[in-house]
mmCIF file of N, CA and C in Angstrom:
data_model
loop_
_atom_site.group_PDB
_atom_site.id
_atom_site.type_symbol
_atom_site.label_atom_id
_atom_site.label_comp_id
_atom_site.label_asym_id
_atom_site.label_seq_id
_atom_site.Cartn_x
_atom_site.Cartn_y
_atom_site.Cartn_z
ATOM 1 N N MET A 29 -33.610 -27.453 26.625
ATOM 2 C CA MET A 29 -33.911 -26.604 25.495
ATOM 3 C C MET A 29 -33.411 -25.179 25.725
ATOM 4 N N LEU A 30 -33.453 -24.716 26.966
ATOM 5 C CA LEU A 30 -32.966 -23.377 27.274
ATOM 6 C C LEU A 30 -31.479 -23.260 26.961
ATOM 7 N N VAL A 31 -30.703 -24.304 27.278
ATOM 8 C CA VAL A 31 -29.265 -24.278 27.001
ATOM 9 C C VAL A 31 -29.031 -24.160 25.500
ATOM 10 N N GLN A 32 -29.796 -24.892 24.708
ATOM 11 C CA GLN A 32 -29.639 -24.831 23.257
ATOM 12 C C GLN A 32 -29.964 -23.437 22.736
ATOM 13 N N LYS A 33 -30.997 -22.824 23.265
ATOM 14 C CA LYS A 33 -31.349 -21.475 22.833
ATOM 15 C C LYS A 33 -30.256 -20.477 23.203
ATOM 16 N N LEU A 34 -29.688 -20.635 24.402
ATOM 17 C CA LEU A 34 -28.608 -19.738 24.820
ATOM 18 C C LEU A 34 -27.377 -19.917 23.941
ATOM 19 N N MET A 35 -27.063 -21.178 23.591
ATOM 20 C CA MET A 35 -25.917 -21.430 22.716
ATOM 21 C C MET A 35 -26.151 -20.804 21.349
ATOM 22 N N LEU A 36 -27.363 -20.926 20.836
ATOM 23 C CA LEU A 36 -27.684 -20.345 19.542
ATOM 24 C C LEU A 36 -27.500 -18.831 19.570
ATOM 25 N N VAL A 37 -28.003 -18.195 20.596
ATOM 26 C CA VAL A 37 -27.855 -16.742 20.726
ATOM 27 C C VAL A 37 -26.379 -16.367 20.817
ATOM 28 N N ALA A 38 -25.603 -17.127 21.595
ATOM 29 C CA ALA A 38 -24.173 -16.835 21.738
ATOM 30 C C ALA A 38 -23.454 -16.929 20.400
ATOM 31 N N VAL A 39 -23.754 -17.963 19.631
ATOM 32 C CA VAL A 39 -23.101 -18.125 18.331
ATOM 33 C C VAL A 39 -23.519 -17.015 17.375
ATOM 34 N N LEU A 40 -24.794 -16.699 17.367
ATOM 35 C CA LEU A 40 -25.263 -15.641 16.474
ATOM 36 C C LEU A 40 -24.608 -14.304 16.799
ATOM 37 N N LEU A 41 -24.341 -14.063 18.066
ATOM 38 C CA LEU A 41 -23.692 -12.815 18.463
ATOM 39 C C LEU A 41 -22.198 -12.832 18.184
ATOM 40 N N CYS A 42 -21.561 -13.997 18.320
ATOM 41 C CA CYS A 42 -20.104 -14.078 18.201
ATOM 42 C C CYS A 42 -19.611 -14.267 16.775
ATOM 43 N N LEU A 43 -20.382 -14.902 15.924
ATOM 44 C CA LEU A 43 -19.900 -15.186 14.578
ATOM 45 C C LEU A 43 -19.526 -13.928 13.805
ATOM 46 N N PRO A 44 -20.370 -12.922 13.757
ATOM 47 C CA PRO A 44 -19.949 -11.714 13.039
ATOM 48 C C PRO A 44 -18.699 -11.081 13.644
ATOM 49 N N ALA A 45 -18.568 -11.115 14.957
ATOM 50 C CA ALA A 45 -17.369 -10.561 15.596
ATOM 51 C C ALA A 45 -16.145 -11.377 15.228
ATOM 52 N N GLY A 46 -16.292 -12.686 15.134
ATOM 53 C CA GLY A 46 -15.179 -13.552 14.776
ATOM 54 C C GLY A 46 -14.704 -13.332 13.351
ATOM 55 N N MET A 47 -15.577 -12.868 12.499
ATOM 56 C CA MET A 47 -15.206 -12.625 11.115
ATOM 57 C C MET A 47 -14.783 -11.177 10.894
ATOM 58 N N ALA A 48 -14.721 -10.396 11.949
ATOM 59 C CA ALA A 48 -14.417 -8.972 11.815
ATOM 60 C C ALA A 48 -13.062 -8.731 11.183
ATOM 61 N N GLY A 49 -12.089 -9.598 11.450
ATOM 62 C CA GLY A 49 -10.772 -9.415 10.851
ATOM 63 C C GLY A 49 -10.835 -9.468 9.340
ATOM 64 N N ALA A 50 -11.551 -10.444 8.818
ATOM 65 C CA ALA A 50 -11.690 -10.559 7.371
ATOM 66 C C ALA A 50 -12.615 -9.485 6.830
ATOM 67 N N ALA A 51 -13.619 -9.158 7.602
ATOM 68 C CA ALA A 51 -14.622 -8.220 7.111
ATOM 69 C C ALA A 51 -14.206 -6.770 7.311
ATOM 70 N N GLY A 52 -13.079 -6.543 7.978
ATOM 71 C CA GLY A 52 -12.658 -5.182 8.269
ATOM 72 C C GLY A 52 -12.497 -4.323 7.024
ATOM 73 N N SER A 53 -12.147 -4.942 5.915
ATOM 74 C CA SER A 53 -11.969 -4.186 4.681
ATOM 75 C C SER A 53 -13.297 -3.870 4.012
ATOM 76 N N GLY A 54 -14.382 -4.489 4.460
ATOM 77 C CA GLY A 54 -15.684 -4.260 3.867
ATOM 78 C C GLY A 54 -15.934 -5.073 2.615
ATOM 79 N N HIS A 55 -15.016 -5.966 2.265
ATOM 80 C CA HIS A 55 -15.164 -6.755 1.050
ATOM 81 C C HIS A 55 -15.781 -8.130 1.296
ATOM 82 N N ILE A 56 -15.836 -8.570 2.539
ATOM 83 C CA ILE A 56 -16.392 -9.878 2.877
ATOM 84 C C ILE A 56 -17.788 -9.676 3.449
ATOM 85 N N GLU A 57 -18.744 -10.414 2.910
ATOM 86 C CA GLU A 57 -20.126 -10.311 3.375
ATOM 87 C C GLU A 57 -20.615 -11.692 3.793
ATOM 88 N N THR A 58 -21.231 -11.773 4.970
ATOM 89 C CA THR A 58 -21.851 -13.023 5.415
ATOM 90 C C THR A 58 -23.357 -12.813 5.450
ATOM 91 N N THR A 59 -24.075 -13.782 4.927
ATOM 92 C CA THR A 59 -25.533 -13.701 4.887
ATOM 93 C C THR A 59 -26.135 -15.062 5.204
ATOM 94 N N THR A 60 -27.403 -15.062 5.417
ATOM 95 C CA THR A 60 -28.214 -16.265 5.661
ATOM 96 C C THR A 60 -27.642 -17.164 6.750
ATOM 97 N N LEU A 61 -27.238 -16.565 7.853
ATOM 98 C CA LEU A 61 -26.713 -17.332 8.978
ATOM 99 C C LEU A 61 -27.843 -18.075 9.667
ATOM 100 N N GLU A 62 -27.642 -19.377 9.879
ATOM 101 C CA GLU A 62 -28.651 -20.204 10.541
ATOM 102 C C GLU A 62 -27.960 -21.337 11.287
ATOM 103 N N ILE A 63 -28.357 -21.555 12.526
ATOM 104 C CA ILE A 63 -27.908 -22.710 13.300
ATOM 105 C C ILE A 63 -29.154 -23.404 13.806
ATOM 106 N N ARG A 64 -29.258 -24.673 13.536
ATOM 107 C CA ARG A 64 -30.461 -25.416 13.889
ATOM 108 C C ARG A 64 -30.395 -25.909 15.323
ATOM 109 N N ALA A 65 -31.500 -25.742 16.043
ATOM 110 C CA ALA A 65 -31.605 -26.275 17.404
ATOM 111 C C ALA A 65 -31.682 -27.796 17.324
ATOM 112 N N THR A 66 -31.147 -28.458 18.326
ATOM 113 C CA THR A 66 -31.171 -29.921 18.333
ATOM 114 C C THR A 66 -32.414 -30.434 19.038
ATOM 115 N N PRO A 67 -33.017 -31.489 18.504
ATOM 116 C CA PRO A 67 -34.140 -32.121 19.203
ATOM 117 C C PRO A 67 -33.638 -32.774 20.488
ATOM 118 N N PRO A 68 -34.513 -33.027 21.449
ATOM 119 C CA PRO A 68 -34.098 -33.692 22.686
ATOM 120 C C PRO A 68 -33.384 -35.015 22.388
ATOM 121 N N GLY A 69 -32.261 -35.221 23.053
ATOM 122 C CA GLY A 69 -31.499 -36.456 22.886
ATOM 123 C C GLY A 69 -30.468 -36.422 21.778
ATOM 124 N N MET A 70 -30.506 -35.437 20.916
ATOM 125 C CA MET A 70 -29.535 -35.332 19.824
ATOM 126 C C MET A 70 -28.390 -34.420 20.261
ATOM 127 N N THR A 71 -27.193 -34.724 19.780
ATOM 128 C CA THR A 71 -26.034 -33.921 20.171
ATOM 129 C C THR A 71 -25.402 -33.169 19.004
ATOM 130 N N ALA A 72 -25.773 -33.487 17.782
ATOM 131 C CA ALA A 72 -25.167 -32.834 16.617
ATOM 132 C C ALA A 72 -26.150 -31.850 15.995
ATOM 133 N N THR A 73 -25.598 -30.786 15.464
ATOM 134 C CA THR A 73 -26.416 -29.799 14.754
ATOM 135 C C THR A 73 -25.607 -29.252 13.590
ATOM 136 N N GLY A 74 -26.169 -28.357 12.863
ATOM 137 C CA GLY A 74 -25.466 -27.746 11.747
ATOM 138 C C GLY A 74 -25.686 -26.250 11.738
ATOM 139 N N GLY A 75 -24.675 -25.543 11.300
ATOM 140 C CA GLY A 75 -24.775 -24.105 11.127
ATOM 141 C C GLY A 75 -24.485 -23.787 9.670
ATOM 142 N N TYR A 76 -25.200 -22.839 9.119
ATOM 143 C CA TYR A 76 -25.084 -22.543 7.700
ATOM 144 C C TYR A 76 -24.974 -21.042 7.490
ATOM 145 N N LEU A 77 -24.137 -20.643 6.548
ATOM 146 C CA LEU A 77 -24.064 -19.252 6.150
ATOM 147 C C LEU A 77 -23.477 -19.172 4.760
ATOM 148 N N SER A 78 -23.696 -18.066 4.118
ATOM 149 C CA SER A 78 -23.094 -17.793 2.816
ATOM 150 C C SER A 78 -22.054 -16.701 3.010
ATOM 151 N N ILE A 79 -20.898 -16.880 2.382
ATOM 152 C CA ILE A 79 -19.812 -15.903 2.455
ATOM 153 C C ILE A 79 -19.533 -15.422 1.035
ATOM 154 N N THR A 80 -19.551 -14.108 0.839
ATOM 155 C CA THR A 80 -19.294 -13.535 -0.477
ATOM 156 C C THR A 80 -18.114 -12.580 -0.381
ATOM 157 N N ASN A 81 -17.150 -12.750 -1.272
ATOM 158 C CA ASN A 81 -15.989 -11.873 -1.358
ATOM 159 C C ASN A 81 -16.252 -10.870 -2.479
ATOM 160 N N HIS A 82 -16.381 -9.597 -2.127
ATOM 161 C CA HIS A 82 -16.691 -8.563 -3.107
ATOM 162 C C HIS A 82 -15.440 -7.871 -3.657
ATOM 163 N N SER A 83 -14.265 -8.412 -3.368
ATOM 164 C CA SER A 83 -13.037 -7.782 -3.866
ATOM 165 C C SER A 83 -12.388 -8.670 -4.922
ATOM 166 N N ASP A 84 -11.338 -8.151 -5.539
ATOM 167 C CA ASP A 84 -10.570 -8.929 -6.509
ATOM 168 C C ASP A 84 -9.502 -9.775 -5.832
ATOM 169 N N LYS A 85 -9.295 -9.555 -4.538
ATOM 170 C CA LYS A 85 -8.270 -10.277 -3.787
ATOM 171 C C LYS A 85 -8.848 -11.581 -3.233
ATOM 172 N N ASP A 86 -8.113 -12.676 -3.407
ATOM 173 C CA ASP A 86 -8.539 -13.954 -2.843
ATOM 174 C C ASP A 86 -8.423 -13.922 -1.327
ATOM 175 N N GLU A 87 -9.404 -14.471 -0.649
ATOM 176 C CA GLU A 87 -9.403 -14.602 0.806
ATOM 177 C C GLU A 87 -9.630 -16.068 1.138
ATOM 178 N N ARG A 88 -9.182 -16.481 2.328
ATOM 179 C CA ARG A 88 -9.367 -17.867 2.757
ATOM 180 C C ARG A 88 -10.022 -17.929 4.118
ATOM 181 N N LEU A 89 -10.954 -18.849 4.259
ATOM 182 C CA LEU A 89 -11.502 -19.206 5.561
ATOM 183 C C LEU A 89 -10.684 -20.407 6.004
ATOM 184 N N ILE A 90 -9.866 -20.235 7.041
ATOM 185 C CA ILE A 90 -8.919 -21.290 7.389
ATOM 186 C C ILE A 90 -9.357 -22.157 8.560
ATOM 187 N N PHE A 91 -10.313 -21.699 9.349
ATOM 188 C CA PHE A 91 -10.835 -22.552 10.408
ATOM 189 C C PHE A 91 -12.158 -22.010 10.893
ATOM 190 N N VAL A 92 -12.857 -22.873 11.601
ATOM 191 C CA VAL A 92 -14.106 -22.490 12.242
ATOM 192 C C VAL A 92 -14.062 -23.042 13.660
ATOM 193 N N ARG A 93 -14.613 -22.289 14.582
ATOM 194 C CA ARG A 93 -14.592 -22.726 15.978
ATOM 195 C C ARG A 93 -15.938 -22.407 16.609
ATOM 196 N N ALA A 94 -16.452 -23.372 17.361
ATOM 197 C CA ALA A 94 -17.670 -23.176 18.148
ATOM 198 C C ALA A 94 -17.334 -23.629 19.563
ATOM 199 N N PRO A 95 -17.113 -22.699 20.487
ATOM 200 C CA PRO A 95 -16.656 -23.050 21.830
ATOM 201 C C PRO A 95 -17.551 -24.042 22.565
ATOM 202 N N PHE A 96 -18.814 -24.118 22.211
ATOM 203 C CA PHE A 96 -19.732 -25.027 22.893
ATOM 204 C C PHE A 96 -19.730 -26.427 22.286
ATOM 205 N N ALA A 97 -19.005 -26.639 21.180
ATOM 206 C CA ALA A 97 -19.027 -27.925 20.476
ATOM 207 C C ALA A 97 -17.706 -28.656 20.643
ATOM 208 N N ALA A 98 -17.786 -29.981 20.688
ATOM 209 C CA ALA A 98 -16.577 -30.802 20.773
ATOM 210 C C ALA A 98 -15.797 -30.752 19.463
ATOM 211 N N LYS A 99 -16.490 -30.542 18.355
ATOM 212 C CA LYS A 99 -15.837 -30.540 17.046
ATOM 213 C C LYS A 99 -16.610 -29.628 16.097
ATOM 214 N N SER A 100 -15.884 -28.940 15.231
ATOM 215 C CA SER A 100 -16.491 -28.101 14.195
ATOM 216 C C SER A 100 -15.824 -28.421 12.867
ATOM 217 N N GLU A 101 -16.595 -28.437 11.802
ATOM 218 C CA GLU A 101 -16.068 -28.741 10.471
ATOM 219 C C GLU A 101 -16.594 -27.718 9.470
ATOM 220 N N ILE A 102 -15.844 -27.544 8.385
ATOM 221 C CA ILE A 102 -16.265 -26.672 7.294
ATOM 222 C C ILE A 102 -16.623 -27.561 6.105
ATOM 223 N N HIS A 103 -17.791 -27.326 5.531
ATOM 224 C CA HIS A 103 -18.233 -28.046 4.341
ATOM 225 C C HIS A 103 -18.660 -27.039 3.286
ATOM 226 N N THR A 104 -18.589 -27.449 2.055
ATOM 227 C CA THR A 104 -19.155 -26.663 0.973
ATOM 228 C C THR A 104 -20.366 -27.415 0.441
ATOM 229 N N MET A 105 -21.308 -26.690 -0.121
ATOM 230 C CA MET A 105 -22.493 -27.334 -0.689
ATOM 231 C C MET A 105 -22.503 -27.091 -2.187
ATOM 232 N N ILE A 106 -22.800 -28.142 -2.932
ATOM 233 C CA ILE A 106 -22.884 -28.023 -4.384
ATOM 234 C C ILE A 106 -24.202 -28.621 -4.861
ATOM 235 N N ASN A 107 -24.680 -28.116 -5.975
ATOM 236 C CA ASN A 107 -25.875 -28.654 -6.608
ATOM 237 C C ASN A 107 -25.406 -29.542 -7.752
ATOM 238 N N ASP A 108 -25.605 -30.844 -7.618
ATOM 239 C CA ASP A 108 -25.173 -31.821 -8.613
ATOM 240 C C ASP A 108 -26.414 -32.376 -9.304
ATOM 241 N N ASP A 109 -26.764 -31.818 -10.451
ATOM 242 C CA ASP A 109 -27.964 -32.231 -11.200
ATOM 243 C C ASP A 109 -29.216 -32.212 -10.339
ATOM 244 N N GLY A 110 -29.398 -31.132 -9.594
ATOM 245 C CA GLY A 110 -30.602 -30.973 -8.788
ATOM 246 C C GLY A 110 -30.542 -31.606 -7.413
ATOM 247 N N VAL A 111 -29.425 -32.248 -7.073
ATOM 248 C CA VAL A 111 -29.258 -32.872 -5.758
ATOM 249 C C VAL A 111 -28.199 -32.090 -4.989
ATOM 250 N N MET A 112 -28.572 -31.555 -3.824
ATOM 251 C CA MET A 112 -27.612 -30.820 -3.003
ATOM 252 C C MET A 112 -26.698 -31.810 -2.286
ATOM 253 N N LYS A 113 -25.386 -31.554 -2.354
ATOM 254 C CA LYS A 113 -24.396 -32.426 -1.717
ATOM 255 C C LYS A 113 -23.434 -31.580 -0.898
ATOM 256 N N MET A 114 -23.020 -32.132 0.247
ATOM 257 C CA MET A 114 -22.028 -31.470 1.100
ATOM 258 C C MET A 114 -20.688 -32.161 0.917
ATOM 259 N N ARG A 115 -19.637 -31.362 0.886
ATOM 260 C CA ARG A 115 -18.268 -31.882 0.795
ATOM 261 C C ARG A 115 -17.438 -31.231 1.893
ATOM 262 N N LYS A 116 -16.778 -32.061 2.699
ATOM 263 C CA LYS A 116 -15.907 -31.547 3.757
ATOM 264 C C LYS A 116 -14.670 -30.920 3.128
ATOM 265 N N LEU A 117 -14.287 -29.752 3.642
ATOM 266 C CA LEU A 117 -13.067 -29.089 3.163
ATOM 267 C C LEU A 117 -11.893 -29.468 4.026
#
């Protein structure tokens, strides 16, 4: 459990720094960052955040990386008639 807590702290500290290139203009805002701790015996978890572009210029999130994970994916969430659904990008 200590390792999971350390990984969570590392990600929380590194994610804003990793987005600094996009956020340097002050037009990109990240909010509601959350990474769930894994129960004993589980190896997969999820991280969630909201990204808001406050400019008129289109921006792209082209990859995500978590050095402690074997694989990272980007998904979008949509509300489909009251049911939340995830779609891999």
